[in-house]
Amino acid sequence: MISRAAILALALSSLQLAQNGPLSKVSDYPAYVKLPAMEIGAEYLLNSIPLARGMYIAKDHLVLEVAIFPATQDGVNVSSSQFTLRVNNKTILYPDSPGSVAGSLKYPDWQTRPTMTAEAGAGNGSVVLGAPPPVARFPGDHRADRTPIPRAPEPPDPTGEPKAADQPIETQIAIAALPQGQFQKPVKGFLFFPFSGKTKSIRSLDLIYDGGESGPKTTIKLF
C-alpha cells in the first residue's frame, strides 16, 4: 500500500518534470514494461493532475501519467482506448475523456456530494455557506446568481506586471492528456479513470495495455 505522503512526493516530482520537459527513458518511471515495438512507463498520481501552472485534484478520478517510447522507425499508434485499469484484481476501469475531467473540475457540483449548507437572503440573490460555488453552465443559468462569500483581494504584483491570463481548464486538461495518433518519438500524458470509491480501499493497481488484434498485450503492475 503506497502512503499518501509517497503519492504526494511522486506528484510533486511529476510537476517538476512537467515543467522541465519529457523524461528521457522509460526507467525514469516507477513502473514500466519493454515490448518489441515500444516501451511503456507509468506512474500512479492518486487524484492529482500536476500541470506547469499548478496542481489540480480530480476527486472523481484516478490519474496516471503514461509515457510511450517507440522502438522502431515506423512508430506506434497511441490511443487511450488501449488502456484499462484493474483495481484490486477484479474491477476494470476505462479511461474518461479529458472533457469530462475538465467538467468535474470546472463545475464543483458536476456530481452531487452530500454537504451541509445554510442559505440566507441577500437582496435579489442569496449567500450559500458550506456548498461548492455554483457555476453557470449555459446562458441564462441562474445558479451563478448566488453571491459567493467575498474573499480578500490578491495583493498586486510587486513588479507592476499584469497577471497573465490562465488557459481555460478544458484546454489545460486536453493538452495534458495522453496524445492520440501515430508517433515516431516519445510522448507522454495523463490518463483519467473514473473512480467513486475510497482510494484507501485500493490494495492493488494494474495498468493493462491492449494493442488490438495484431498488437501486444501486457500488464504493468503499479503496486
PDB file of C-alpha atoms in Angstrom:
ATOM      1  CA  MET A   1       0.000   0.000   0.000  1.00  0.00           C
ATOM      2  CA  ILE A   2       1.518   3.323  -1.045  1.00  0.00           C
ATOM      3  CA  SER A   3       1.159   6.062   1.558  1.00  0.00           C
ATOM      4  CA  ARG A   4      -0.413   9.395   0.730  1.00  0.00           C
ATOM      5  CA  ALA A   5       2.906  11.081   1.551  1.00  0.00           C
ATOM      6  CA  ALA A   6       4.637   8.944  -1.061  1.00  0.00           C
ATOM      7  CA  ILE A   7       1.920   9.706  -3.628  1.00  0.00           C
ATOM      8  CA  LEU A   8       2.257  13.430  -2.938  1.00  0.00           C
ATOM      9  CA  ALA A   9       6.022  13.198  -3.352  1.00  0.00           C
ATOM     10  CA  LEU A  10       5.548  11.444  -6.693  1.00  0.00           C
ATOM     11  CA  ALA A  11       3.018  14.057  -7.782  1.00  0.00           C
ATOM     12  CA  LEU A  12       5.354  16.897  -6.874  1.00  0.00           C
ATOM     13  CA  SER A  13       8.130  15.131  -8.743  1.00  0.00           C
ATOM     14  CA  SER A  14       5.871  14.868 -11.789  1.00  0.00           C
ATOM     15  CA  LEU A  15       5.005  18.559 -11.503  1.00  0.00           C
ATOM     16  CA  GLN A  16       8.706  19.370 -11.662  1.00  0.00           C
ATOM     17  CA  LEU A  17       9.107  17.046 -14.658  1.00  0.00           C
ATOM     18  CA  ALA A  18       6.127  18.659 -16.380  1.00  0.00           C
ATOM     19  CA  GLN A  19       7.882  21.979 -16.060  1.00  0.00           C
ATOM     20  CA  ASN A  20      11.234  20.633 -17.245  1.00  0.00           C
ATOM     21  CA  GLY A  21      10.051  18.640 -20.272  1.00  0.00           C
ATOM     22  CA  PRO A  22       9.656  14.964 -21.158  1.00  0.00           C
ATOM     23  CA  LEU A  23      11.513  12.162 -19.455  1.00  0.00           C
ATOM     24  CA  SER A  24      14.465  10.734 -21.331  1.00  0.00           C
ATOM     25  CA  LYS A  25      13.972   6.997 -20.745  1.00  0.00           C
ATOM     26  CA  VAL A  26      11.326   4.537 -19.643  1.00  0.00           C
ATOM     27  CA  SER A  27      13.215   3.559 -16.481  1.00  0.00           C
ATOM     28  CA  ASP A  28      12.593   7.089 -15.148  1.00  0.00           C
ATOM     29  CA  TYR A  29       9.096   5.823 -14.336  1.00  0.00           C
ATOM     30  CA  PRO A  30       8.329   3.762 -11.200  1.00  0.00           C
ATOM     31  CA  ALA A  31       6.560   1.104 -13.311  1.00  0.00           C
ATOM     32  CA  TYR A  32       7.388   0.182 -16.887  1.00  0.00           C
ATOM     33  CA  VAL A  33       7.442  -2.586 -19.460  1.00  0.00           C
ATOM     34  CA  LYS A  34       9.519  -3.184 -22.587  1.00  0.00           C
ATOM     35  CA  LEU A  35       7.799  -4.552 -25.705  1.00  0.00           C
ATOM     36  CA  PRO A  36       9.248  -5.311 -29.167  1.00  0.00           C
ATOM     37  CA  ALA A  37       7.866  -2.128 -30.757  1.00  0.00           C
ATOM     38  CA  MET A  38       7.755   0.184 -27.739  1.00  0.00           C
ATOM     39  CA  GLU A  39       8.394   0.786 -24.083  1.00  0.00           C
ATOM     40  CA  ILE A  40       5.632   1.977 -21.747  1.00  0.00           C
ATOM     41  CA  GLY A  41       6.226   3.819 -18.493  1.00  0.00           C
ATOM     42  CA  ALA A  42       3.542   4.607 -15.925  1.00  0.00           C
ATOM     43  CA  GLU A  43       3.192   6.492 -12.655  1.00  0.00           C
ATOM     44  CA  TYR A  44       0.171   6.498 -10.343  1.00  0.00           C
ATOM     45  CA  LEU A  45      -0.644  10.008  -9.096  1.00  0.00           C
ATOM     46  CA  LEU A  46      -3.729   9.228  -6.982  1.00  0.00           C
ATOM     47  CA  ASN A  47      -6.146  12.136  -7.747  1.00  0.00           C
ATOM     48  CA  SER A  48      -3.575  14.794  -8.614  1.00  0.00           C
ATOM     49  CA  ILE A  49      -3.032  16.371 -12.039  1.00  0.00           C
ATOM     50  CA  PRO A  50       0.294  18.227 -11.967  1.00  0.00           C
ATOM     51  CA  LEU A  51       0.485  20.918 -14.627  1.00  0.00           C
ATOM     52  CA  ALA A  52       3.043  23.594 -15.402  1.00  0.00           C
ATOM     53  CA  ARG A  53       0.918  26.266 -13.677  1.00  0.00           C
ATOM     54  CA  GLY A  54      -0.023  24.250 -10.619  1.00  0.00           C
ATOM     55  CA  MET A  55      -1.790  21.115  -9.478  1.00  0.00           C
ATOM     56  CA  TYR A  56      -5.468  20.145  -9.743  1.00  0.00           C
ATOM     57  CA  ILE A  57      -7.194  17.480  -7.655  1.00  0.00           C
ATOM     58  CA  ALA A  58      -9.636  15.288  -9.599  1.00  0.00           C
ATOM     59  CA  LYS A  59     -11.664  13.817  -6.734  1.00  0.00           C
ATOM     60  CA  ASP A  60     -13.701  11.562  -9.010  1.00  0.00           C
ATOM     61  CA  HIS A  61     -10.784  10.100 -10.974  1.00  0.00           C
ATOM     62  CA  LEU A  62      -7.623   8.076 -10.568  1.00  0.00           C
ATOM     63  CA  VAL A  63      -4.824   9.751 -12.505  1.00  0.00           C
ATOM     64  CA  LEU A  64      -1.905   8.054 -14.229  1.00  0.00           C
ATOM     65  CA  GLU A  65       0.919   9.580 -16.189  1.00  0.00           C
ATOM     66  CA  VAL A  66       1.837   7.328 -19.111  1.00  0.00           C
ATOM     67  CA  ALA A  67       4.786   7.616 -21.498  1.00  0.00           C
ATOM     68  CA  ILE A  68       5.246   5.759 -24.780  1.00  0.00           C
ATOM     69  CA  PHE A  69       8.747   5.250 -26.191  1.00  0.00           C
ATOM     70  CA  PRO A  70       8.609   3.865 -29.766  1.00  0.00           C
ATOM     71  CA  ALA A  71      11.364   1.355 -30.504  1.00  0.00           C
ATOM     72  CA  THR A  72      11.085   1.301 -34.316  1.00  0.00           C
ATOM     73  CA  GLN A  73      11.268   3.906 -37.068  1.00  0.00           C
ATOM     74  CA  ASP A  74       7.699   3.055 -38.081  1.00  0.00           C
ATOM     75  CA  GLY A  75       6.449   4.435 -34.791  1.00  0.00           C
ATOM     76  CA  VAL A  76       3.426   3.233 -32.846  1.00  0.00           C
ATOM     77  CA  ASN A  77      -0.251   4.054 -32.652  1.00  0.00           C
ATOM     78  CA  VAL A  78      -1.245   5.596 -29.316  1.00  0.00           C
ATOM     79  CA  SER A  79      -4.808   5.727 -28.013  1.00  0.00           C
ATOM     80  CA  SER A  80      -6.295   5.990 -24.542  1.00  0.00           C
ATOM     81  CA  SER A  81      -8.701   3.196 -25.534  1.00  0.00           C
ATOM     82  CA  GLN A  82      -5.749   0.786 -25.473  1.00  0.00           C
ATOM     83  CA  PHE A  83      -5.557   1.110 -21.694  1.00  0.00           C
ATOM     84  CA  THR A  84      -7.680  -0.125 -18.819  1.00  0.00           C
ATOM     85  CA  LEU A  85      -7.059  -0.023 -15.093  1.00  0.00           C
ATOM     86  CA  ARG A  86      -7.622  -3.047 -12.870  1.00  0.00           C
ATOM     87  CA  VAL A  87      -8.354  -2.322  -9.217  1.00  0.00           C
ATOM     88  CA  ASN A  88      -7.879  -4.990  -6.532  1.00  0.00           C
ATOM     89  CA  ASN A  89      -7.507  -7.702  -9.198  1.00  0.00           C
ATOM     90  CA  LYS A  90     -11.200  -7.551 -10.150  1.00  0.00           C
ATOM     91  CA  THR A  91     -12.638  -4.131 -11.026  1.00  0.00           C
ATOM     92  CA  ILE A  92     -11.863  -2.855 -14.542  1.00  0.00           C
ATOM     93  CA  LEU A  93     -11.952   0.889 -15.208  1.00  0.00           C
ATOM     94  CA  TYR A  94     -11.950   2.536 -18.638  1.00  0.00           C
ATOM     95  CA  PRO A  95     -10.400   5.942 -19.383  1.00  0.00           C
ATOM     96  CA  ASP A  96     -12.601   9.013 -19.183  1.00  0.00           C
ATOM     97  CA  SER A  97     -12.412  11.829 -21.730  1.00  0.00           C
ATOM     98  CA  PRO A  98     -10.412  14.986 -20.928  1.00  0.00           C
ATOM     99  CA  GLY A  99     -13.636  16.966 -21.401  1.00  0.00           C
ATOM    100  CA  SER A 100     -15.407  15.046 -18.648  1.00  0.00           C
ATOM    101  CA  VAL A 101     -12.460  15.511 -16.320  1.00  0.00           C
ATOM    102  CA  ALA A 102     -12.350  19.240 -17.053  1.00  0.00           C
ATOM    103  CA  GLY A 103     -16.099  19.451 -16.400  1.00  0.00           C
ATOM    104  CA  SER A 104     -15.759  17.809 -12.991  1.00  0.00           C
ATOM    105  CA  LEU A 105     -13.022  20.301 -12.106  1.00  0.00           C
ATOM    106  CA  LYS A 106     -14.743  23.370 -13.533  1.00  0.00           C
ATOM    107  CA  TYR A 107     -18.180  22.664 -12.071  1.00  0.00           C
ATOM    108  CA  PRO A 108     -17.928  21.755  -8.364  1.00  0.00           C
ATOM    109  CA  ASP A 109     -21.488  20.351  -8.441  1.00  0.00           C
ATOM    110  CA  TRP A 110     -20.790  18.144 -11.523  1.00  0.00           C
ATOM    111  CA  GLN A 111     -21.519  15.153  -9.289  1.00  0.00           C
ATOM    112  CA  THR A 112     -23.776  15.555  -6.287  1.00  0.00           C
ATOM    113  CA  ARG A 113     -21.977  15.097  -2.979  1.00  0.00           C
ATOM    114  CA  PRO A 114     -23.587  15.222   0.495  1.00  0.00           C
ATOM    115  CA  THR A 115     -22.963  18.652   2.024  1.00  0.00           C
ATOM    116  CA  MET A 116     -24.304  20.692   4.904  1.00  0.00           C
ATOM    117  CA  THR A 117     -25.475  24.090   3.730  1.00  0.00           C
ATOM    118  CA  ALA A 118     -27.094  27.180   5.191  1.00  0.00           C
ATOM    119  CA  GLU A 119     -28.702  29.781   2.970  1.00  0.00           C
ATOM    120  CA  ALA A 120     -29.756  33.346   3.755  1.00  0.00           C
ATOM    121  CA  GLY A 121     -31.346  36.032   1.620  1.00  0.00           C
ATOM    122  CA  ALA A 122     -29.154  38.834   0.323  1.00  0.00           C
ATOM    123  CA  GLY A 123     -31.184  41.260  -1.747  1.00  0.00           C
ATOM    124  CA  ASN A 124     -32.131  39.705  -5.078  1.00  0.00           C
ATOM    125  CA  GLY A 125     -29.639  36.909  -4.622  1.00  0.00           C
ATOM    126  CA  SER A 126     -28.573  34.677  -1.784  1.00  0.00           C
ATOM    127  CA  VAL A 127     -25.478  33.639   0.100  1.00  0.00           C
ATOM    128  CA  VAL A 128     -24.685  29.946   0.496  1.00  0.00           C
ATOM    129  CA  LEU A 129     -22.371  28.639   3.205  1.00  0.00           C
ATOM    130  CA  GLY A 130     -20.787  25.203   3.035  1.00  0.00           C
ATOM    131  CA  ALA A 131     -21.693  24.379  -0.570  1.00  0.00           C
ATOM    132  CA  PRO A 132     -19.476  24.287  -3.670  1.00  0.00           C
ATOM    133  CA  PRO A 133     -19.520  27.602  -5.542  1.00  0.00           C
ATOM    134  CA  PRO A 134     -22.188  27.426  -8.269  1.00  0.00           C
ATOM    135  CA  VAL A 135     -21.036  27.973 -11.856  1.00  0.00           C
ATOM    136  CA  ALA A 136     -23.286  28.858 -14.791  1.00  0.00           C
ATOM    137  CA  ARG A 137     -23.199  26.112 -17.406  1.00  0.00           C
ATOM    138  CA  PHE A 138     -25.215  27.841 -20.142  1.00  0.00           C
ATOM    139  CA  PRO A 139     -26.628  31.317 -20.961  1.00  0.00           C
ATOM    140  CA  GLY A 140     -29.475  32.140 -18.615  1.00  0.00           C
ATOM    141  CA  ASP A 141     -28.410  29.593 -15.983  1.00  0.00           C
ATOM    142  CA  HIS A 142     -29.235  31.348 -12.693  1.00  0.00           C
ATOM    143  CA  ARG A 143     -27.266  29.068 -10.415  1.00  0.00           C
ATOM    144  CA  ALA A 144     -24.421  31.609 -10.565  1.00  0.00           C
ATOM    145  CA  ASP A 145     -26.728  34.340  -9.170  1.00  0.00           C
ATOM    146  CA  ARG A 146     -25.955  33.164  -5.684  1.00  0.00           C
ATOM    147  CA  THR A 147     -23.419  35.524  -4.164  1.00  0.00           C
ATOM    148  CA  PRO A 148     -20.217  33.817  -3.020  1.00  0.00           C
ATOM    149  CA  ILE A 149     -18.607  34.702   0.275  1.00  0.00           C
ATOM    150  CA  PRO A 150     -16.229  37.562  -0.563  1.00  0.00           C
ATOM    151  CA  ARG A 151     -12.504  36.860  -0.382  1.00  0.00           C
ATOM    152  CA  ALA A 152      -9.692  39.258   0.370  1.00  0.00           C
ATOM    153  CA  PRO A 153      -8.266  40.689  -2.853  1.00  0.00           C
ATOM    154  CA  GLU A 154      -4.970  39.256  -4.048  1.00  0.00           C
ATOM    155  CA  PRO A 155      -2.007  41.579  -3.490  1.00  0.00           C
ATOM    156  CA  PRO A 156      -0.735  43.341  -6.620  1.00  0.00           C
ATOM    157  CA  ASP A 157       2.366  42.025  -8.321  1.00  0.00           C
ATOM    158  CA  PRO A 158       5.313  43.999  -6.846  1.00  0.00           C
ATOM    159  CA  THR A 159       6.889  44.173 -10.305  1.00  0.00           C
ATOM    160  CA  GLY A 160       3.854  46.015 -11.635  1.00  0.00           C
ATOM    161  CA  GLU A 161       3.445  43.474 -14.435  1.00  0.00           C
ATOM    162  CA  PRO A 162      -0.143  42.403 -15.239  1.00  0.00           C
ATOM    163  CA  LYS A 163      -1.014  38.839 -14.301  1.00  0.00           C
ATOM    164  CA  ALA A 164      -1.050  36.526 -17.338  1.00  0.00           C
ATOM    165  CA  ALA A 165      -4.459  35.088 -18.127  1.00  0.00           C
ATOM    166  CA  ASP A 166      -4.682  31.368 -17.455  1.00  0.00           C
ATOM    167  CA  GLN A 167      -5.747  28.993 -20.177  1.00  0.00           C
ATOM    168  CA  PRO A 168      -9.253  27.549 -19.772  1.00  0.00           C
ATOM    169  CA  ILE A 169      -9.248  24.351 -17.741  1.00  0.00           C
ATOM    170  CA  GLU A 170     -10.595  22.461 -20.766  1.00  0.00           C
ATOM    171  CA  THR A 171      -7.516  23.480 -22.751  1.00  0.00           C
ATOM    172  CA  GLN A 172      -5.106  22.641 -19.944  1.00  0.00           C
ATOM    173  CA  ILE A 173      -6.521  19.148 -19.443  1.00  0.00           C
ATOM    174  CA  ALA A 174      -6.737  18.455 -23.186  1.00  0.00           C
ATOM    175  CA  ILE A 175      -3.084  19.403 -23.637  1.00  0.00           C
ATOM    176  CA  ALA A 176      -2.000  17.374 -20.602  1.00  0.00           C
ATOM    177  CA  ALA A 177      -3.890  14.204 -21.633  1.00  0.00           C
ATOM    178  CA  LEU A 178      -2.072  11.366 -23.379  1.00  0.00           C
ATOM    179  CA  PRO A 179      -1.809  12.314 -27.088  1.00  0.00           C
ATOM    180  CA  GLN A 180      -3.667  10.194 -29.638  1.00  0.00           C
ATOM    181  CA  GLY A 181      -2.286   9.148 -33.018  1.00  0.00           C
ATOM    182  CA  GLN A 182       0.791   7.698 -34.725  1.00  0.00           C
ATOM    183  CA  PHE A 183       4.116   8.720 -33.180  1.00  0.00           C
ATOM    184  CA  GLN A 184       7.762   8.067 -34.012  1.00  0.00           C
ATOM    185  CA  LYS A 185       9.098   9.966 -30.996  1.00  0.00           C
ATOM    186  CA  PRO A 186       8.365   9.536 -27.267  1.00  0.00           C
ATOM    187  CA  VAL A 187       5.110  11.022 -25.990  1.00  0.00           C
ATOM    188  CA  LYS A 188       3.598  11.289 -22.536  1.00  0.00           C
ATOM    189  CA  GLY A 189       0.377  12.451 -20.917  1.00  0.00           C
ATOM    190  CA  PHE A 190      -2.290  11.682 -18.363  1.00  0.00           C
ATOM    191  CA  LEU A 191      -4.984   9.019 -18.345  1.00  0.00           C
ATOM    192  CA  PHE A 192      -8.051   9.598 -16.159  1.00  0.00           C
ATOM    193  CA  PHE A 193     -10.077   6.690 -14.806  1.00  0.00           C
ATOM    194  CA  PRO A 194     -13.441   7.435 -13.107  1.00  0.00           C
ATOM    195  CA  PHE A 195     -13.488   6.081  -9.561  1.00  0.00           C
ATOM    196  CA  SER A 196     -16.162   6.743  -6.950  1.00  0.00           C
ATOM    197  CA  GLY A 197     -14.723   4.603  -4.164  1.00  0.00           C
ATOM    198  CA  LYS A 198     -12.220   5.465  -1.463  1.00  0.00           C
ATOM    199  CA  THR A 199      -8.591   5.390  -2.545  1.00  0.00           C
ATOM    200  CA  LYS A 200      -7.697   3.822   0.818  1.00  0.00           C
ATOM    201  CA  SER A 201      -9.583   0.720  -0.295  1.00  0.00           C
ATOM    202  CA  ILE A 202      -7.218   0.169  -3.234  1.00  0.00           C
ATOM    203  CA  ARG A 203      -4.871  -2.701  -2.393  1.00  0.00           C
ATOM    204  CA  SER A 204      -3.510  -3.370  -5.885  1.00  0.00           C
ATOM    205  CA  LEU A 205      -3.494  -1.472  -9.148  1.00  0.00           C
ATOM    206  CA  ASP A 206      -2.570  -2.741 -12.624  1.00  0.00           C
ATOM    207  CA  LEU A 207      -2.458  -0.821 -15.902  1.00  0.00           C
ATOM    208  CA  ILE A 208      -3.412  -3.104 -18.790  1.00  0.00           C
ATOM    209  CA  TYR A 209      -2.308  -2.339 -22.339  1.00  0.00           C
ATOM    210  CA  ASP A 210      -4.046  -3.997 -25.291  1.00  0.00           C
ATOM    211  CA  GLY A 211      -2.630  -3.252 -28.728  1.00  0.00           C
ATOM    212  CA  GLY A 212      -5.557  -4.878 -30.537  1.00  0.00           C
ATOM    213  CA  GLU A 213      -5.785  -7.962 -32.727  1.00  0.00           C
ATOM    214  CA  SER A 214      -2.267  -7.639 -34.126  1.00  0.00           C
ATOM    215  CA  GLY A 215      -0.683  -5.802 -31.213  1.00  0.00           C
ATOM    216  CA  PRO A 216       0.836  -6.906 -27.924  1.00  0.00           C
ATOM    217  CA  LYS A 217      -0.986  -7.203 -24.642  1.00  0.00           C
ATOM    218  CA  THR A 218       0.698  -6.645 -21.324  1.00  0.00           C
ATOM    219  CA  THR A 219       0.096  -5.677 -17.700  1.00  0.00           C
ATOM    220  CA  ILE A 220       2.066  -3.044 -15.826  1.00  0.00           C
ATOM    221  CA  LYS A 221       1.823  -3.588 -12.070  1.00  0.00           C
ATOM    222  CA  LEU A 222       1.719  -0.235 -10.292  1.00  0.00           C
ATOM    223  CA  PHE A 223       1.534  -1.715  -6.796  1.00  0.00           C
TER     224      PHE A 223
END
